[in-house]
Amino acid sequence: MNAASRNALIAVVGLAVLLLLHLDVWRPLPAGPYFGWMPEELLFRLLWMLLAWVFLIWFCARVWREAD
Amino acid sequence: MLEIGVAVALYFAVVLALGVFATRRSSRSPEEYFLAGRGLGTVVLFMALFGTNCTSFVLVGIPGISYRYGIGVFGLNAAVVALGIPLTFWAIGSPARRLARKLGALTPAELYARRFDSRAVGVVFFLFFTAYTVPYMVQSVKGAGITAAQATDGAVAMWQAGLAVLVIALVYTSLGGMRATAWTNVFQGALFLVFMIAAFFLMSRSLGGLTEATARVEAQDPDLLRKTDEWLFAPRKWASWGTVISLTVIGFPHMFARLMAAKDERALKSVCRLYPLALALLWVPAVLIGVWGAGAFPGLEKADSDRIFQLMADAHMPAWLGIFGFLAVIAAVMSTLDAQLLTLSSMLVRDVSRPAPQRAVLAGRLFGVALAALVFVLSILWKDESVFAISRWAFEGYTTLVPALFLGVRWSRFTGPAAVASIVVGNALLILGRYELYPTVGFLPVFWAFAGAVATGVVVTLVSPRGSS
């Protein structure tokens, strides 16, 4: 498998994992509040956004080819 | 009241000055007017996209809906778009930008008309873009009106504020085209982003700190601090709405046109990296202000909950900063309205009516005036609808266009008839589903509309003779 195919596969798997987490099939966090105020739902979603952001940075570096 | 008048006058003066300045920096070519010479670099492109993307839906509608349904609104909307929007910029925006440059297309409808060598395809795109952009503009104008009425204790009526933002947006959009709207978006986007971050800290401090603000909500209605299974939080509706909110933005013609104006691929990539950060900075305050508002101002019903953002700004921020809250909403509204007016006018002139070149600008401006008048009338007629409800109607419609937008730039075999069939079938399923004329088995009608649009586009292409694209 060449690097492009491997990266495409990783991207598909990463996207699938993020979507499954978004669908709430598994909630890893115990009930909050965290830091004295943050509801568990908000913390979970912010962590999800952080994961998504890391995924996007990797995606832009490895999968998105500049055609210009 | 005097302070608000002065602040608004200053704001309008800055926006108009930017519009005039941009005009002087622009050449007179159509490519310059409609797409800023295809030269938007990272910073202006990012702010133009972000400013255009965020409207009173975020600053008025989201606090209002969070007031009623709680913290789950954040995951329902904000989290998933942080991934969905950048990915659609890559999947559709990037090839569309390249293709538009190659074909010399200046509007989204023109791009697909030239791609399929069919004027009819361009007209179909224009009609559906317009059908869903008009209600989206209505929610913007409504949001400005609600905020103005609240900020001035009713001294400025909703219709007066709506009329003012429409007229000002028309003026500077007519003056300088895409470059003017992009530059004003930098100012407007910065204004509402900075305000929301400041509002988050100042309001929480005024409420006794983050812990106290949360405790008040817990005492009022603990369900607001967790995601329940009601409304759009039910699993199948959650999945359906996740599809809509992730995909709809690329279907906004005013966003699509800005992507076509990107200077290069690198600028577009940089925007995708920045987008999730900016969304988090804007949406966390927007949702929490609504949730905290449920503890501070209980009892607002339905569309009345759209007032919560300005109620919180008035009650929990210094008076002079509360005025900025009002300006932030106006900025968010106008930064979208200008782009919508420009994009729809340019599509009419280039893709539908095609007047003689010397009449093109006049025709575009007249259409802009007619469009603004229609939006103004509808904003009065739909006064009892919430900002979120009107936006939802538009978002679901835009989602039905996405399969044709995607397949049109990513699949060389995709045909014009397939694009039209995909759009028509998707919209038919959306309308039939809204009237419950087929079983949706727990999903939103738009879920089936989207699936139907994809299937139709693929099947019609596969049964078409090869080489007919």
Coordinates of C-alpha atoms in Angstrom, one line a residue:
Chain A
M1 CA 0.0 0.0 0.0
N2 CA 1.5 3.4 -1.0
A3 CA 1.5 6.4 1.3
A4 CA -1.5 8.1 -0.4
S5 CA -3.7 5.0 -0.1
R6 CA -2.6 4.5 3.5
N7 CA -3.4 8.2 4.4
A8 CA -6.8 7.9 2.7
L9 CA -7.5 4.8 4.7
I10 CA -6.5 6.5 8.0
A11 CA -8.7 9.5 7.0
V12 CA -11.7 7.3 6.4
V13 CA -11.2 5.4 9.7
G14 CA -10.6 8.6 11.6
L15 CA -13.7 10.2 10.2
A16 CA -15.8 7.1 11.1
V17 CA -14.5 7.2 14.7
L18 CA -15.4 10.9 15.0
L19 CA -18.8 10.4 13.6
L20 CA -19.5 7.4 15.9
L21 CA -18.4 9.5 18.9
H22 CA -20.7 12.4 17.7
L23 CA -23.6 10.0 17.6
D24 CA -23.2 9.2 21.3
V25 CA -22.8 5.5 20.9
W26 CA -20.3 5.6 23.7
R27 CA -20.0 8.2 26.4
P28 CA -16.7 7.9 28.2
L29 CA -17.1 10.6 30.8
P30 CA -18.8 10.3 34.2
A31 CA -21.4 13.0 35.0
G32 CA -19.9 16.5 35.8
P33 CA -19.8 19.3 36.5
Y34 CA -16.1 19.6 35.7
F35 CA -14.0 22.5 37.1
G36 CA -16.9 23.3 39.3
W37 CA -19.1 24.5 36.5
M38 CA -18.7 22.8 33.1
P39 CA -21.5 20.3 32.3
E40 CA -20.2 16.9 31.1
E41 CA -22.0 17.4 27.8
L42 CA -20.1 20.5 27.0
L43 CA -16.7 19.0 28.1
F44 CA -17.4 15.9 25.9
R45 CA -18.2 18.1 22.9
L46 CA -15.2 20.4 23.4
L47 CA -12.9 17.3 23.6
W48 CA -14.6 16.0 20.4
M49 CA -13.9 19.4 18.7
L50 CA -10.2 19.1 19.8
L51 CA -10.0 15.7 18.3
A52 CA -11.6 16.9 15.1
W53 CA -9.2 19.8 14.9
V54 CA -6.2 17.5 15.3
F55 CA -7.7 15.3 12.6
L56 CA -8.1 18.3 10.3
I57 CA -4.6 19.5 10.7
W58 CA -3.3 16.0 9.9
F59 CA -5.8 15.9 6.9
C60 CA -4.6 19.2 5.5
A61 CA -0.9 18.1 5.8
R62 CA -1.2 14.5 4.5
V63 CA -4.4 14.1 2.4
W64 CA -5.2 17.4 0.9
R65 CA -2.9 18.0 -2.1
E66 CA -2.4 21.5 -3.4
A67 CA -3.2 21.4 -7.0
D68 CA -2.1 25.1 -7.8
Chain B
M1 CA -30.9 56.0 23.3
L2 CA -28.5 58.8 22.2
E3 CA -25.5 56.6 22.9
I4 CA -27.0 53.8 20.8
G5 CA -27.7 56.2 18.0
V6 CA -24.1 57.5 18.0
A7 CA -22.6 54.0 18.2
V8 CA -24.8 52.8 15.3
A9 CA -23.9 55.9 13.2
L10 CA -20.2 55.3 13.8
Y11 CA -20.5 51.7 12.9
F12 CA -22.4 52.4 9.7
A13 CA -19.8 55.1 8.9
V14 CA -16.9 52.7 9.3
V15 CA -18.6 50.1 7.1
L16 CA -19.5 52.6 4.4
A17 CA -15.9 54.0 4.5
L18 CA -14.5 50.5 4.0
G19 CA -16.9 50.0 1.1
V20 CA -15.8 53.2 -0.6
F21 CA -12.1 52.5 0.1
A22 CA -12.4 49.0 -1.4
T23 CA -14.1 50.5 -4.5
R24 CA -11.2 52.8 -5.1
R25 CA -8.8 49.8 -4.8
S26 CA -10.8 47.8 -7.3
S27 CA -10.6 47.7 -11.1
R28 CA -13.9 47.8 -13.0
S29 CA -13.7 44.2 -14.4
P30 CA -16.5 41.7 -13.7
E31 CA -14.0 39.3 -12.1
E32 CA -12.9 42.1 -9.7
Y33 CA -16.5 43.1 -8.9
F34 CA -17.9 39.6 -8.4
L35 CA -14.9 37.7 -7.0
A36 CA -12.4 40.3 -5.9
G37 CA -10.1 39.4 -8.7
R38 CA -9.9 35.8 -7.3
G39 CA -7.3 37.2 -4.9
L40 CA -8.5 36.7 -1.4
G41 CA -5.6 35.7 0.9
T42 CA -5.8 33.8 4.1
V43 CA -6.8 36.5 6.6
V44 CA -9.4 38.3 4.4
L45 CA -10.7 35.0 3.1
F46 CA -11.1 33.5 6.6
M47 CA -12.9 36.6 8.0
A48 CA -15.0 36.9 4.9
L49 CA -16.1 33.2 5.2
F50 CA -16.5 33.3 8.9
G51 CA -18.3 36.7 8.9
T52 CA -20.6 35.5 6.2
N53 CA -21.2 32.1 7.8
C54 CA -22.2 33.6 11.2
T55 CA -25.4 35.6 11.3
S56 CA -28.1 36.3 13.8
F57 CA -28.7 32.5 13.7
V58 CA -25.6 32.2 16.0
L59 CA -26.0 35.4 18.1
V60 CA -29.7 35.5 18.5
G61 CA -31.2 32.1 17.4
I62 CA -28.7 29.9 19.2
P63 CA -28.9 31.7 22.6
G64 CA -32.7 31.6 22.1
I65 CA -32.8 27.8 21.4
S66 CA -30.2 27.1 24.1
Y67 CA -32.5 28.9 26.6
R68 CA -35.3 26.5 25.8
Y69 CA -33.4 23.2 25.2
G70 CA -30.1 23.6 27.1
I71 CA -26.5 22.7 26.6
G72 CA -27.2 19.9 24.1
V73 CA -27.6 22.6 21.5
F74 CA -23.7 22.9 21.4
G75 CA -23.2 19.3 20.3
L76 CA -26.2 19.4 18.0
N77 CA -24.7 22.3 16.0
A78 CA -21.3 23.7 16.9
A79 CA -19.2 20.6 17.4
V80 CA -20.1 18.7 14.3
V81 CA -19.8 21.8 12.0
A82 CA -16.2 22.3 13.2
L83 CA -15.4 19.1 11.2
G84 CA -18.1 19.3 8.6
I85 CA -17.5 22.8 7.2
P86 CA -13.7 22.4 6.6
L87 CA -14.2 19.0 5.0
T88 CA -16.8 20.3 2.6
F89 CA -14.4 23.2 1.8
W90 CA -12.0 20.5 0.7
A91 CA -14.5 18.1 -0.9
I92 CA -16.4 20.8 -2.9
G93 CA -14.9 24.2 -2.4
S94 CA -11.4 23.3 -3.5
P95 CA -12.2 21.6 -6.9
A96 CA -15.0 24.2 -7.5
R97 CA -12.4 27.0 -7.1
R98 CA -10.1 25.4 -9.6
L99 CA -12.8 24.6 -12.1
A100 CA -14.3 28.1 -11.9
R101 CA -10.9 29.6 -12.7
K102 CA -10.5 27.2 -15.6
L103 CA -13.9 27.9 -17.0
G104 CA -13.9 31.6 -16.2
A105 CA -17.1 31.2 -14.1
L106 CA -17.9 34.1 -11.7
T107 CA -20.9 32.7 -9.8
P108 CA -21.8 29.3 -8.4
A109 CA -24.7 28.9 -10.9
E110 CA -22.5 29.9 -13.8
L111 CA -19.8 27.4 -12.7
Y112 CA -22.3 24.5 -13.1
A113 CA -23.9 25.9 -16.2
R114 CA -20.5 26.0 -17.9
R115 CA -19.5 22.6 -16.4
F116 CA -22.5 21.0 -18.0
D117 CA -22.7 23.4 -21.0
S118 CA -26.3 24.0 -20.1
R119 CA -28.0 27.3 -19.2
A120 CA -30.9 25.4 -17.8
V121 CA -28.7 23.9 -15.1
G122 CA -27.6 27.4 -14.1
V123 CA -31.2 28.6 -13.9
V124 CA -32.2 25.6 -11.8
F125 CA -29.4 26.3 -9.3
F126 CA -30.3 30.0 -9.2
L127 CA -33.9 29.3 -8.5
F128 CA -33.2 26.9 -5.6
F129 CA -30.4 29.0 -4.2
T130 CA -32.8 32.0 -4.2
A131 CA -35.7 30.0 -2.7
Y132 CA -33.6 29.1 0.3
T133 CA -31.5 32.3 0.6
V134 CA -34.6 34.5 1.0
P135 CA -35.8 32.9 4.2
Y136 CA -32.2 32.8 5.5
M137 CA -32.0 36.6 4.8
V138 CA -35.4 37.0 6.6
Q139 CA -34.0 35.4 9.8
S140 CA -31.0 37.8 9.7
V141 CA -33.2 40.9 9.4
K142 CA -35.6 39.5 12.1
G143 CA -32.6 39.0 14.4
A144 CA -31.5 42.6 13.9
G145 CA -35.0 43.8 14.6
I146 CA -35.4 41.8 17.8
T147 CA -32.1 43.0 19.1
A148 CA -32.7 46.7 18.2
A149 CA -36.2 46.7 19.8
Q150 CA -34.8 45.1 23.0
A151 CA -31.7 47.4 23.1
T152 CA -33.8 50.6 22.8
D153 CA -36.7 49.5 25.0
G154 CA -39.0 49.5 21.9
A155 CA -38.1 53.1 20.8
V156 CA -36.8 51.6 17.6
A157 CA -39.3 49.2 16.1
M158 CA -38.2 45.8 14.6
W159 CA -39.2 46.9 11.1
Q160 CA -37.2 50.1 11.4
A161 CA -34.0 48.3 12.3
G162 CA -34.6 45.7 9.6
L163 CA -35.1 48.4 7.0
A164 CA -31.9 50.2 8.1
V165 CA -29.6 47.2 7.8
L166 CA -31.1 46.2 4.4
V167 CA -30.6 49.7 3.0
I168 CA -27.0 50.1 4.3
A169 CA -26.0 46.7 3.1
L170 CA -27.5 47.4 -0.3
V171 CA -25.5 50.7 -0.6
Y172 CA -22.0 49.4 0.2
T173 CA -22.6 46.1 -1.7
S174 CA -23.5 48.1 -4.8
L175 CA -20.5 50.3 -4.4
G176 CA -17.7 47.8 -4.2
G177 CA -18.8 44.3 -4.9
M178 CA -17.0 41.3 -3.4
R179 CA -13.9 43.2 -2.3
A180 CA -16.0 45.7 -0.3
T181 CA -18.0 43.0 1.3
A182 CA -14.9 41.0 2.2
W183 CA -13.2 43.9 3.8
T184 CA -16.2 45.0 5.7
N185 CA -16.6 41.3 6.8
V186 CA -13.1 41.5 8.4
F187 CA -14.2 44.4 10.6
Q188 CA -17.7 42.9 11.3
G189 CA -16.4 39.4 12.1
A190 CA -13.7 40.8 14.4
L191 CA -16.4 42.9 16.2
F192 CA -18.8 40.1 17.0
L193 CA -16.1 37.5 17.8
V194 CA -14.3 39.9 20.3
F195 CA -17.7 40.9 21.8
M196 CA -18.8 37.3 22.4
I197 CA -15.6 36.4 24.1
A198 CA -15.8 39.5 26.3
A199 CA -19.5 38.8 27.0
F200 CA -18.8 35.3 28.2
F201 CA -16.4 36.5 30.9
L202 CA -18.3 39.7 31.9
M203 CA -21.7 38.0 32.1
S204 CA -20.3 35.1 34.1
R205 CA -18.7 37.5 36.5
S206 CA -21.9 39.5 36.9
L207 CA -23.8 36.3 37.6
G208 CA -21.4 35.5 40.5
G209 CA -18.9 33.4 38.6
L210 CA -19.1 30.4 36.4
T211 CA -19.9 28.0 39.2
E212 CA -22.8 30.2 40.5
A213 CA -24.1 30.8 37.0
T214 CA -24.3 27.0 36.4
A215 CA -25.8 26.5 39.9
R216 CA -28.6 28.9 39.1
V217 CA -29.5 26.9 36.0
E218 CA -29.3 23.6 37.9
A219 CA -31.8 25.0 40.4
Q220 CA -34.1 26.3 37.7
D221 CA -34.1 23.2 35.4
P222 CA -31.3 20.6 35.7
D223 CA -32.2 19.1 32.3
L224 CA -30.8 22.2 30.6
L225 CA -27.3 21.1 31.7
R226 CA -27.5 17.7 30.0
K227 CA -28.5 16.3 26.7
T228 CA -31.9 14.8 26.8
D229 CA -33.8 12.6 24.3
E230 CA -36.4 15.2 23.4
W231 CA -36.7 17.5 20.3
L232 CA -33.7 17.2 17.9
F233 CA -31.7 15.3 20.5
A234 CA -33.6 12.0 19.8
P235 CA -30.9 9.7 18.2
R236 CA -32.3 9.6 14.6
K237 CA -33.1 13.3 14.6
W238 CA -29.7 14.0 16.0
A239 CA -28.1 12.1 13.2
S240 CA -30.3 13.8 10.6
W241 CA -29.5 17.3 11.9
G242 CA -25.8 16.4 12.1
T243 CA -26.0 15.8 8.4
V244 CA -27.8 19.0 7.7
I245 CA -25.7 21.3 9.8
S246 CA -22.4 19.8 8.5
L247 CA -23.3 20.0 4.8
T248 CA -25.6 23.0 4.5
V249 CA -22.9 25.7 4.7
I250 CA -21.3 24.7 1.4
G251 CA -24.8 25.0 -0.1
F252 CA -25.0 28.7 0.8
P253 CA -24.4 30.4 -2.6
H254 CA -22.8 33.4 -0.7
M255 CA -20.3 31.0 0.9
F256 CA -19.6 29.1 -2.3
A257 CA -18.8 32.4 -4.1
R258 CA -16.3 33.4 -1.5
L259 CA -14.6 30.0 -1.8
M260 CA -14.3 30.7 -5.6
A261 CA -12.6 34.0 -4.7
A262 CA -9.7 32.3 -2.8
K263 CA -6.3 33.3 -4.0
D264 CA -4.9 29.8 -3.9
E265 CA -5.2 26.3 -2.3
R266 CA -2.9 27.3 0.5
A267 CA -5.2 30.1 1.6
L268 CA -8.2 27.7 1.6
K269 CA -6.2 25.1 3.6
S270 CA -5.3 27.7 6.2
V271 CA -8.9 28.7 6.5
C272 CA -9.8 25.1 7.3
R273 CA -7.3 24.9 10.1
L274 CA -8.6 28.1 11.7
Y275 CA -12.3 27.4 11.3
P276 CA -12.8 25.0 14.3
L277 CA -11.0 27.4 16.7
A278 CA -13.1 30.4 15.7
L279 CA -16.3 28.3 15.9
A280 CA -15.5 27.2 19.4
L281 CA -14.7 30.8 20.5
L282 CA -18.0 32.0 19.1
W283 CA -20.4 29.1 20.0
V284 CA -19.4 28.4 23.6
P285 CA -20.5 31.9 24.6
A286 CA -23.5 31.8 22.4
V287 CA -24.9 28.6 23.9
L288 CA -23.9 29.4 27.5
I289 CA -25.4 32.9 27.4
G290 CA -28.7 31.2 26.4
V291 CA -28.4 28.5 29.1
W292 CA -27.5 31.0 31.8
G293 CA -30.3 33.2 30.6
A294 CA -32.7 30.4 31.6
G295 CA -31.6 30.8 35.2
A296 CA -31.6 34.6 35.1
F297 CA -34.8 35.3 33.0
P298 CA -37.1 32.3 33.3
G299 CA -40.4 32.2 31.5
L300 CA -39.7 33.3 27.9
E301 CA -41.8 31.2 25.5
K302 CA -41.1 30.1 21.9
A303 CA -40.0 33.0 19.6
D304 CA -39.8 35.3 22.6
S305 CA -36.7 33.4 23.8
D306 CA -34.8 35.1 20.9
R307 CA -34.7 38.2 23.1
I308 CA -32.4 36.5 25.6
F309 CA -29.1 37.5 24.1
Q310 CA -29.9 41.3 24.4
L311 CA -31.7 40.8 27.7
M312 CA -28.5 39.3 29.1
A313 CA -26.3 41.9 27.5
D314 CA -28.4 44.7 29.0
A315 CA -28.6 43.1 32.5
H316 CA -25.1 41.7 32.9
M317 CA -22.7 44.0 31.1
P318 CA -21.8 47.7 31.5
A319 CA -24.2 49.9 29.5
W320 CA -21.6 50.9 27.0
L321 CA -20.6 47.3 26.3
G322 CA -24.3 46.4 26.0
I323 CA -24.4 48.7 23.0
F324 CA -21.6 46.7 21.5
G325 CA -23.8 43.6 21.9
F326 CA -26.4 45.3 19.7
L327 CA -23.7 46.3 17.2
A328 CA -22.3 42.7 17.3
V329 CA -25.6 41.4 16.1
I330 CA -25.9 44.1 13.5
A331 CA -22.4 43.3 12.3
A332 CA -23.2 39.6 12.1
V333 CA -26.4 40.2 10.2
M334 CA -24.9 42.7 7.7
S335 CA -21.8 40.6 7.0
T336 CA -24.1 37.9 5.7
L337 CA -26.8 40.1 4.1
D338 CA -24.2 41.9 1.9
A339 CA -22.8 38.6 0.6
Q340 CA -26.3 37.2 -0.1
L341 CA -27.4 40.3 -2.0
L342 CA -24.2 40.3 -4.1
T343 CA -24.3 36.6 -4.9
L344 CA -28.0 36.4 -5.8
S345 CA -27.8 39.6 -7.9
S346 CA -24.7 38.5 -9.7
M347 CA -26.3 35.1 -10.5
L348 CA -29.4 36.8 -11.9
V349 CA -27.4 39.1 -14.1
R350 CA -24.9 36.5 -15.4
D351 CA -27.0 33.3 -15.4
V352 CA -30.6 34.2 -15.9
S353 CA -31.5 37.5 -17.4
R354 CA -28.2 38.3 -19.1
P355 CA -28.8 42.0 -19.9
A356 CA -26.5 44.0 -22.2
P357 CA -23.2 44.7 -20.5
Q358 CA -24.0 48.4 -20.0
R359 CA -27.2 47.5 -18.2
A360 CA -25.8 44.6 -16.1
V361 CA -24.9 46.6 -13.1
L362 CA -28.2 48.5 -13.1
A363 CA -30.1 45.2 -13.4
G364 CA -28.2 43.7 -10.6
R365 CA -28.9 46.6 -8.3
L366 CA -32.6 46.7 -9.2
F367 CA -32.8 43.0 -8.4
G368 CA -31.0 43.6 -5.1
V369 CA -33.6 46.3 -4.2
A370 CA -36.5 43.9 -5.1
L371 CA -34.9 41.1 -3.1
A372 CA -34.4 43.4 -0.1
A373 CA -38.1 44.5 -0.4
L374 CA -39.3 40.9 -0.4
V375 CA -37.1 40.0 2.6
F376 CA -38.4 43.1 4.5
V377 CA -42.1 42.1 3.9
L378 CA -41.5 38.5 4.9
S379 CA -39.7 39.5 8.1
I380 CA -42.9 41.3 9.1
L381 CA -45.2 38.5 8.0
W382 CA -43.2 35.8 9.8
K383 CA -43.0 37.8 13.1
D384 CA -44.1 34.8 15.2
E385 CA -41.5 32.4 13.8
S386 CA -38.3 32.0 15.8
V387 CA -34.9 32.7 14.2
F388 CA -33.9 29.1 14.6
A389 CA -37.1 27.8 12.9
I390 CA -36.7 30.0 9.8
S391 CA -33.0 29.1 9.6
R392 CA -33.8 25.4 9.9
W393 CA -36.2 25.6 6.9
A394 CA -33.4 27.2 4.8
F395 CA -30.6 24.9 6.0
E396 CA -32.6 21.7 5.1
G397 CA -33.3 23.1 1.7
Y398 CA -29.6 23.9 1.0
T399 CA -28.7 20.4 2.1
T400 CA -30.7 18.9 -0.8
L401 CA -28.4 20.8 -3.3
V402 CA -25.2 19.4 -1.9
P403 CA -25.1 16.1 -3.7
A404 CA -25.3 17.9 -7.1
L405 CA -22.7 20.4 -6.0
F406 CA -20.4 17.6 -4.9
L407 CA -20.9 15.2 -7.8
G408 CA -20.6 18.1 -10.3
V409 CA -17.0 18.9 -9.3
R410 CA -15.8 15.4 -8.3
W411 CA -17.3 13.0 -10.9
S412 CA -16.4 13.7 -14.5
R413 CA -19.2 11.4 -15.7
F414 CA -21.9 13.3 -13.8
T415 CA -24.4 14.9 -16.2
G416 CA -26.5 18.0 -16.3
P417 CA -29.8 16.1 -16.3
A418 CA -28.6 14.1 -13.3
A419 CA -27.9 17.3 -11.4
V420 CA -31.3 18.7 -12.2
A421 CA -33.0 15.4 -11.3
S422 CA -31.0 15.1 -8.0
I423 CA -32.2 18.6 -7.0
V424 CA -35.8 18.1 -8.0
V425 CA -36.1 14.7 -6.3
G426 CA -34.3 15.9 -3.2
N427 CA -36.7 18.8 -2.8
A428 CA -39.8 16.7 -3.6
L429 CA -38.8 14.3 -0.8
L430 CA -38.2 17.2 1.5
I431 CA -41.6 18.8 0.9
L432 CA -43.5 15.4 1.0
G433 CA -41.7 14.5 4.2
R434 CA -42.6 17.8 5.9
Y435 CA -46.3 17.0 5.2
E436 CA -45.7 13.4 6.5
L437 CA -46.7 11.9 3.2
Y438 CA -44.2 9.0 3.6
P439 CA -42.9 7.3 6.8
T440 CA -39.7 8.9 8.0
V441 CA -39.1 6.2 10.7
G442 CA -37.8 8.7 13.2
F443 CA -35.4 10.6 10.9
L444 CA -36.0 14.1 9.8
P445 CA -37.4 14.4 6.2
V446 CA -34.2 16.0 5.1
F447 CA -32.3 12.8 5.8
W448 CA -34.4 11.0 3.1
A449 CA -34.3 14.0 0.9
F450 CA -30.5 14.0 1.0
A451 CA -30.3 10.2 0.4
G452 CA -32.8 10.5 -2.5
A453 CA -30.8 13.3 -4.1
V454 CA -27.6 11.2 -3.9
A455 CA -29.3 8.1 -5.3
T456 CA -31.0 10.0 -8.1
G457 CA -27.8 11.8 -9.2
V458 CA -25.9 8.5 -9.3
V459 CA -28.6 6.5 -11.0
V460 CA -29.5 9.1 -13.7
T461 CA -25.8 9.4 -14.5
L462 CA -25.2 5.7 -14.8
V463 CA -28.2 5.2 -17.1
S464 CA -27.0 8.1 -19.3
P465 CA -24.9 7.2 -22.3
R466 CA -21.2 7.6 -21.6
G467 CA -19.7 10.8 -22.8
S468 CA -22.9 12.8 -22.3
S469 CA -21.6 14.8 -19.3

